[in-house]
Coordinates of C-alpha atoms and ligand atoms in Angstrom, one line a residue:
M1 CA 75.8 20.4 62.7
Q2 CA 77.4 18.7 60.3
E3 CA 80.9 16.9 61.9
T4 CA 83.8 16.7 60.2
L5 CA 86.1 13.8 61.4
I6 CA 89.2 13.4 59.1
K7 CA 90.2 9.4 58.8
T8 CA 94.4 9.3 57.8
D9 CA 96.1 6.4 58.0
K10 CA 93.5 4.5 59.6
L11 CA 94.0 6.1 62.8
I12 CA 91.3 7.7 64.0
P13 CA 92.1 11.3 65.1
L14 CA 90.5 11.9 69.3
S15 CA 91.8 16.0 69.1
G16 CA 89.7 18.6 68.9
L17 CA 86.5 16.9 69.3
S18 CA 82.9 17.7 70.7
K19 CA 82.1 15.8 73.5
R20 CA 79.7 14.2 71.1
Q21 CA 82.2 13.1 68.9
I22 CA 84.3 11.5 71.1
A23 CA 81.1 9.4 72.1
K24 CA 80.4 8.7 68.9
I25 CA 83.8 7.2 68.4
I26 CA 83.4 5.6 71.9
K27 CA 80.2 3.9 70.6
E28 CA 81.2 2.9 67.3
D29 CA 84.2 2.7 66.6
L30 CA 85.8 1.1 70.1
G31 CA 82.4 -0.3 71.3
W32 CA 82.6 1.0 74.9
E33 CA 80.0 2.1 77.4
S34 CA 79.3 5.2 77.2
F35 CA 80.5 6.7 80.7
R36 CA 84.3 6.6 78.9
T37 CA 83.4 9.8 76.8
E38 CA 83.6 11.7 80.2
Q39 CA 87.2 9.8 81.2
I40 CA 88.1 10.7 78.0
H41 CA 87.1 13.9 77.1
N42 CA 88.2 15.3 80.7
W43 CA 91.7 14.4 79.4
I44 CA 91.9 15.9 76.5
Y45 CA 90.7 19.4 77.9
V46 CA 90.6 18.8 82.0
K47 CA 94.1 17.7 81.6
S48 CA 95.2 18.6 78.8
S49 CA 97.2 15.0 78.2
N50 CA 97.8 13.8 75.5
N51 CA 99.8 11.0 76.7
I52 CA 97.4 8.7 76.9
S53 CA 99.6 6.3 79.0
E54 CA 99.1 8.5 82.2
W55 CA 95.3 8.4 81.6
T56 CA 94.7 5.4 84.3
D57 CA 91.3 5.6 84.8
L58 CA 91.4 3.2 82.2
S59 CA 92.3 -0.5 82.2
L60 CA 95.4 -0.8 80.5
D61 CA 94.3 -3.8 78.0
K62 CA 92.0 0.1 77.2
R63 CA 94.7 2.7 76.9
Q64 CA 96.3 0.3 74.7
L65 CA 94.0 -0.6 72.2
L66 CA 93.1 3.0 72.6
A67 CA 96.9 3.9 71.9
E68 CA 96.2 1.6 68.7
K69 CA 93.6 3.3 67.4
V70 CA 94.1 6.3 67.6
K71 CA 95.9 9.9 66.7
I72 CA 96.3 12.7 69.5
P73 CA 97.5 15.6 68.4
L74 CA 96.5 16.0 65.6
L75 CA 99.0 18.8 65.1
K76 CA 103.0 18.5 65.5
T77 CA 104.7 21.6 66.3
A78 CA 107.4 22.0 64.0
V79 CA 108.7 25.0 64.8
R80 CA 108.2 27.5 68.5
E81 CA 109.6 30.8 68.5
I82 CA 109.4 33.2 70.9
S83 CA 110.4 36.8 70.5
K84 CA 113.6 38.5 72.0
K85 CA 111.6 42.0 72.2
D86 CA 108.7 41.2 73.4
K87 CA 106.6 37.9 74.8
T88 CA 105.0 36.9 71.0
E89 CA 105.2 33.2 70.8
K90 CA 105.2 31.8 66.8
Y91 CA 104.3 28.2 66.4
L92 CA 104.3 27.2 63.0
F93 CA 102.4 23.4 63.5
E94 CA 102.9 20.4 60.2
L95 CA 99.3 19.2 59.4
E96 CA 98.8 15.5 58.3
D97 CA 99.2 16.0 54.7
G98 CA 102.2 18.1 55.0
Q99 CA 100.8 21.4 55.2
L100 CA 102.1 23.8 57.2
I101 CA 100.3 26.3 59.4
E102 CA 101.2 29.6 62.3
A103 CA 99.7 30.5 65.4
V104 CA 100.7 33.3 67.9
L105 CA 100.2 34.2 71.4
M106 CA 100.7 37.6 72.3
S107 CA 100.7 38.6 76.0
F108 CA 99.4 42.2 76.5
E109 CA 101.4 44.8 79.5
D110 CA 98.6 46.1 79.9
R111 CA 96.5 42.7 80.4
D112 CA 97.1 40.2 82.4
N113 CA 95.5 38.1 79.6
L114 CA 96.2 35.5 77.2
T115 CA 96.0 35.7 73.9
A116 CA 96.2 33.4 70.8
C117 CA 95.9 34.3 67.1
I118 CA 95.0 31.3 65.0
S119 CA 94.4 30.1 61.1
S120 CA 91.3 29.1 60.0
Q121 CA 92.8 27.7 56.1
V122 CA 96.2 26.7 54.8
G123 CA 96.9 29.9 52.8
C124 CA 93.4 31.9 51.6
A125 CA 91.4 32.8 48.4
I126 CA 90.9 36.6 49.0
G127 CA 94.4 37.5 48.0
C128 CA 94.8 41.2 49.3
P129 CA 98.0 41.9 48.1
F130 CA 99.6 43.7 51.2
C131 CA 99.0 40.3 52.6
A132 CA 101.3 37.4 53.3
T133 CA 99.0 34.9 53.2
G134 CA 97.0 37.0 50.0
K135 CA 100.1 35.6 48.3
L136 CA 100.4 32.3 48.9
G137 CA 96.8 31.5 47.2
F138 CA 94.1 28.9 48.6
K139 CA 95.3 25.6 50.0
R140 CA 92.5 23.5 51.7
N141 CA 89.6 24.8 54.7
L142 CA 91.0 24.0 58.3
S143 CA 88.9 20.7 59.7
S144 CA 87.0 21.9 63.2
S145 CA 89.4 19.8 64.9
E146 CA 92.7 21.4 63.1
I147 CA 90.8 24.6 64.5
I148 CA 90.9 23.2 68.2
D149 CA 93.9 21.5 68.2
Q150 CA 96.2 25.0 67.5
V151 CA 94.4 26.2 71.1
M152 CA 95.6 23.0 72.5
N153 CA 98.6 22.3 71.6
I154 CA 99.4 25.7 72.3
Q155 CA 98.0 25.7 75.9
R156 CA 100.0 22.3 76.5
I157 CA 103.3 23.3 75.8
K158 CA 103.3 26.6 77.4
N159 CA 101.0 25.6 80.1
C160 CA 99.1 28.0 79.9
K161 CA 95.0 28.6 79.5
I162 CA 94.0 30.9 77.1
D163 CA 92.1 33.3 77.5
N164 CA 91.1 35.5 74.4
L165 CA 90.9 34.2 71.2
V166 CA 91.3 36.2 67.3
F167 CA 90.5 34.3 64.2
M168 CA 93.1 36.8 61.9
G169 CA 96.3 34.2 61.5
Q170 CA 96.3 32.9 57.7
G171 CA 92.6 32.3 55.6
E172 CA 88.8 33.6 55.4
P173 CA 87.7 32.0 58.6
L174 CA 84.2 32.4 57.1
H175 CA 85.3 31.1 53.6
N176 CA 85.0 28.0 55.8
F177 CA 81.7 28.7 57.7
Q178 CA 81.2 25.1 58.3
N179 CA 84.4 23.9 60.8
L180 CA 84.6 27.7 62.2
L181 CA 80.8 27.3 64.0
T182 CA 81.5 23.7 65.2
A183 CA 85.2 24.9 66.3
I184 CA 83.5 28.2 68.1
S185 CA 81.2 25.5 69.5
T186 CA 84.1 23.2 71.0
L187 CA 85.8 26.2 72.1
R188 CA 82.6 27.1 73.9
D189 CA 81.3 24.2 75.6
S190 CA 84.8 22.2 76.3
V191 CA 88.0 24.4 75.9
G192 CA 86.3 26.9 78.3
I193 CA 86.7 30.4 75.9
G194 CA 83.2 32.0 75.7
A195 CA 82.0 34.2 72.5
R196 CA 82.7 36.9 73.8
H197 CA 86.0 36.2 74.4
I198 CA 86.8 35.2 70.3
T199 CA 86.7 37.2 67.4
V200 CA 86.0 36.7 64.2
S201 CA 87.7 38.6 61.6
T202 CA 86.9 38.8 57.9
S203 CA 87.5 40.6 54.7
G204 CA 83.7 41.2 54.6
L205 CA 81.4 38.2 53.1
I206 CA 78.1 38.8 53.2
P207 CA 76.1 35.9 53.1
Q208 CA 77.9 34.6 56.0
I209 CA 77.9 38.0 57.6
K210 CA 74.5 37.3 57.9
E211 CA 73.9 33.8 58.6
L212 CA 76.3 34.5 61.4
G213 CA 74.3 37.1 63.2
K214 CA 71.6 34.5 62.6
T215 CA 73.1 31.8 64.8
K216 CA 72.8 34.5 67.7
I217 CA 76.6 34.2 68.7
P218 CA 77.2 36.3 70.7
L219 CA 81.4 37.2 69.0
N220 CA 82.7 39.8 68.3
L221 CA 83.3 40.5 64.7
A222 CA 86.5 42.3 63.4
V223 CA 86.1 43.9 59.4
S224 CA 88.7 44.5 57.7
L225 CA 87.9 47.8 55.8
H226 CA 90.6 49.0 54.7
S227 CA 89.0 51.8 52.7
A228 CA 86.1 53.8 52.4
N229 CA 86.0 54.4 49.1
Q230 CA 84.4 51.7 47.2
A231 CA 87.6 52.0 44.2
V232 CA 90.4 52.2 46.2
R233 CA 88.4 49.5 48.8
E234 CA 88.4 46.9 46.1
K235 CA 92.1 47.3 44.6
L236 CA 92.9 46.3 49.3
V237 CA 91.0 44.0 49.3
P238 CA 89.2 41.7 45.9
I239 CA 86.1 40.4 47.3
A240 CA 84.9 43.8 48.1
K241 CA 84.1 44.2 44.0
Q242 CA 81.7 41.3 44.8
Y243 CA 80.5 42.6 47.9
N244 CA 80.2 46.5 48.2
L245 CA 80.3 49.0 51.2
F246 CA 77.0 49.6 51.3
H247 CA 75.6 46.3 51.6
L248 CA 78.5 45.4 53.5
M249 CA 76.8 48.0 55.9
L250 CA 73.6 46.8 56.0
A251 CA 75.5 43.1 56.8
L252 CA 76.7 44.5 59.2
K253 CA 73.8 46.4 60.8
E254 CA 71.4 43.1 60.9
Y255 CA 74.4 41.3 62.4
F256 CA 74.1 43.9 65.5
E257 CA 70.3 43.8 65.7
N258 CA 71.4 39.9 65.7
T259 CA 73.6 40.1 68.3
N260 CA 73.8 43.5 70.0
R261 CA 78.0 43.4 69.7
R262 CA 79.5 46.6 68.7
I263 CA 81.7 45.7 65.2
T264 CA 85.2 46.4 65.2
F265 CA 86.8 48.1 61.7
E266 CA 90.3 47.0 61.0
Y267 CA 92.1 49.6 58.6
T268 CA 95.6 48.4 57.4
L269 CA 98.0 52.1 56.8
L270 CA 99.8 52.3 53.9
K271 CA 101.7 54.8 52.9
D272 CA 100.1 56.9 50.4
I273 CA 97.2 54.6 49.1
N274 CA 95.0 54.8 52.4
D275 CA 96.5 57.4 54.8
S276 CA 96.0 60.4 53.9
E277 CA 93.7 63.6 55.2
E278 CA 91.1 62.5 52.6
A279 CA 91.0 59.4 53.1
A280 CA 91.0 59.7 56.8
R281 CA 88.0 62.6 56.6
A282 CA 85.8 60.1 54.2
L283 CA 86.8 56.9 57.2
G284 CA 85.3 59.3 59.7
D285 CA 82.0 60.1 57.4
L286 CA 81.5 56.4 57.1
V287 CA 81.2 55.7 60.7
R288 CA 79.6 58.8 62.0
D289 CA 76.0 57.9 60.9
L290 CA 76.5 53.5 61.4
P291 CA 73.2 52.7 62.7
F292 CA 75.1 50.3 65.1
P293 CA 78.3 50.5 67.3
C294 CA 81.7 50.2 66.4
L295 CA 84.9 50.7 67.2
I296 CA 88.1 51.5 64.5
N297 CA 91.4 49.4 64.6
L298 CA 93.9 51.0 63.0
I299 CA 96.9 48.9 62.3
P300 CA 100.3 49.9 61.1
Y301 CA 101.4 48.2 57.9
N302 CA 103.6 45.4 59.1
S303 CA 106.1 45.3 55.8
T304 CA 105.7 41.9 54.0
G305 CA 108.3 42.1 51.5
G306 CA 106.7 43.7 48.8
E307 CA 106.4 47.4 47.3
F308 CA 103.7 48.2 50.4
R309 CA 105.0 50.9 52.5
R310 CA 104.3 52.0 56.7
P311 CA 103.3 55.6 57.2
D312 CA 105.3 57.9 59.5
R313 CA 103.5 57.7 63.2
E314 CA 102.8 61.3 62.6
V315 CA 100.4 60.2 59.5
V316 CA 98.8 57.5 62.2
Q317 CA 98.4 60.2 65.0
R318 CA 97.1 62.5 62.4
F319 CA 95.0 60.2 60.4
K320 CA 93.3 58.7 64.4
T321 CA 92.9 62.6 65.3
I322 CA 90.4 62.9 62.3
V323 CA 88.8 59.3 62.7
E324 CA 87.9 60.8 66.1
R325 CA 86.2 63.8 65.2
S326 CA 83.3 61.4 64.2
G327 CA 82.9 60.6 67.7
R328 CA 83.8 56.6 67.2
K329 CA 86.5 55.3 69.2
V330 CA 89.7 54.8 67.5
T331 CA 92.4 52.6 68.9
V332 CA 95.9 52.0 67.3
R333 CA 97.2 48.3 67.3
V334 CA 101.0 47.6 68.3
T335 CA 103.1 45.9 66.6
L336 CA 104.2 42.7 68.9
G337 CA 106.5 39.7 67.5
S338 CA 108.0 41.8 64.1
D339 CA 111.2 40.2 64.7
I340 CA 109.7 37.0 64.4
S341 CA 107.1 37.2 62.4
A342 CA 103.9 37.1 63.6
A343 CA 102.6 40.4 62.9
C344 CA 99.3 41.1 61.6
G345 CA 100.0 40.3 57.7
Q346 CA 103.2 38.1 58.3
L347 CA 102.4 34.9 58.6
A348 CA 103.5 32.4 56.1
N349 CA 106.3 34.3 56.0
K350 CA 109.0 32.5 56.8
F351 CA 107.9 29.2 56.2
N352 CA 105.7 28.4 53.2
A353 CA 106.2 31.4 51.0
Q354 CA 109.2 30.6 49.7
Ligands
SAH401 N1 91.7 37.1 56.9 C1 90.8 38.1 57.8 C2 91.8 37.7 59.3 C3 92.9 37.5 58.9 S1 93.7 39.0 58.8 C4 91.1 39.3 57.3 O1 91.7 40.1 55.6 O2 90.0 40.1 58.0 C5 94.1 40.5 60.1 C6 94.1 41.5 59.5 O3 94.9 42.2 59.3 C7 93.1 41.6 58.2 O4 92.4 43.2 58.8 C8 94.4 41.8 57.5 O5 93.5 42.6 55.9 C9 95.8 42.8 58.9 N2 96.7 42.6 57.1 C10 97.0 41.8 56.4 N3 98.7 41.8 56.4 C11 98.6 43.1 56.9 C12 99.9 43.2 56.8 N4 101.2 43.2 55.8 N5 100.0 44.7 57.6 C13 98.9 44.8 58.8 N6 97.8 44.4 58.7 C14 97.5 43.2 57.7
SF4_402 FE1 93.4 36.4 53.2 FE2 93.1 38.8 55.1 FE3 95.2 38.1 54.6 FE4 93.0 39.6 53.1 S1 94.4 40.0 54.9 S2 94.4 37.7 52.1 S3 91.5 38.2 53.3 S4 94.1 36.2 55.1

């Protein structure tokens, strides 16, 4: 697997690394004995400490040298906002090159666990017209360390353990494929979040979906469908012009055969665009006969300040009932953190999009 270590201002980044990557720094940059790897890995991931002065199983000299040579953490927490409506928290992180990304921490009342929604890119190249990140355009990929450091920073600041991760923040995770895989491997091995607790959401990049399946990592895959009609979908998810619905479903079948994981379809409901009864029937028809298990998650549109509108509650319910006739499970996503622009698709709203 390709290793991505970004060295800036001559400091070696020590956050968000795998044990193997830490071992490389210990050996090549510091020339220390190999058992130091375990100690440093332990401080970072088990004790969640980024304060080198408290790494007391290293001598004072070693701690001083380390403090001069390495950088930890990688991300600066610029803003932390806590919702007044629910327990959602939004974090704005500043990267070393000054770019900003966001992550959201959610807790659901009916479940006793924490889910973090994290970013995989700065901006996004897909350009879905209803999404705040799409409007930013693509800036750059995040390194695997920057992906992991979002999780570590939240855990440290909130003093908590994150149970579930969703790649539903900024960016198209499968456009940053190699760094995503490296990050997932460290999230499993070092941070302790199992693949079954990680969801990757994609706009539907067929070659990468197939590649991901071939890794046989038992991740949850969520696919942003938004319409069962090819022409409508092309308007909502521009990459659909390249990867049509028929081939997408074939790729998902292959993904299921490789991983044995149920697929989630996300469907953002936009008033008068994709929320008609006919659209619901088309979606029901599409999912009814698919040769793999799937779940449909309806997301009532969250405002991003454009011309799109959220359908009325009754329309959402009617849509759900019609799709349920397919025999597939249908859920409606609850809107969390809307007062701090932390709901789906609102990321990048307040800070970046000016
Ligand atoms: N780029 C990935 C993951 C990030 S977005 C993807 O598109 O799948 C997570 C989900 O929120 C996607 O299904 C996305 O289409 C949806 N979404 C984006 N903007 C939204 C908005 N304003 N309201 C509701 N859902 C939105
Ligand atoms: Fe990118 Fe996803 Fe937003 Fe589309 S919905 S622009 S793929 S982040």
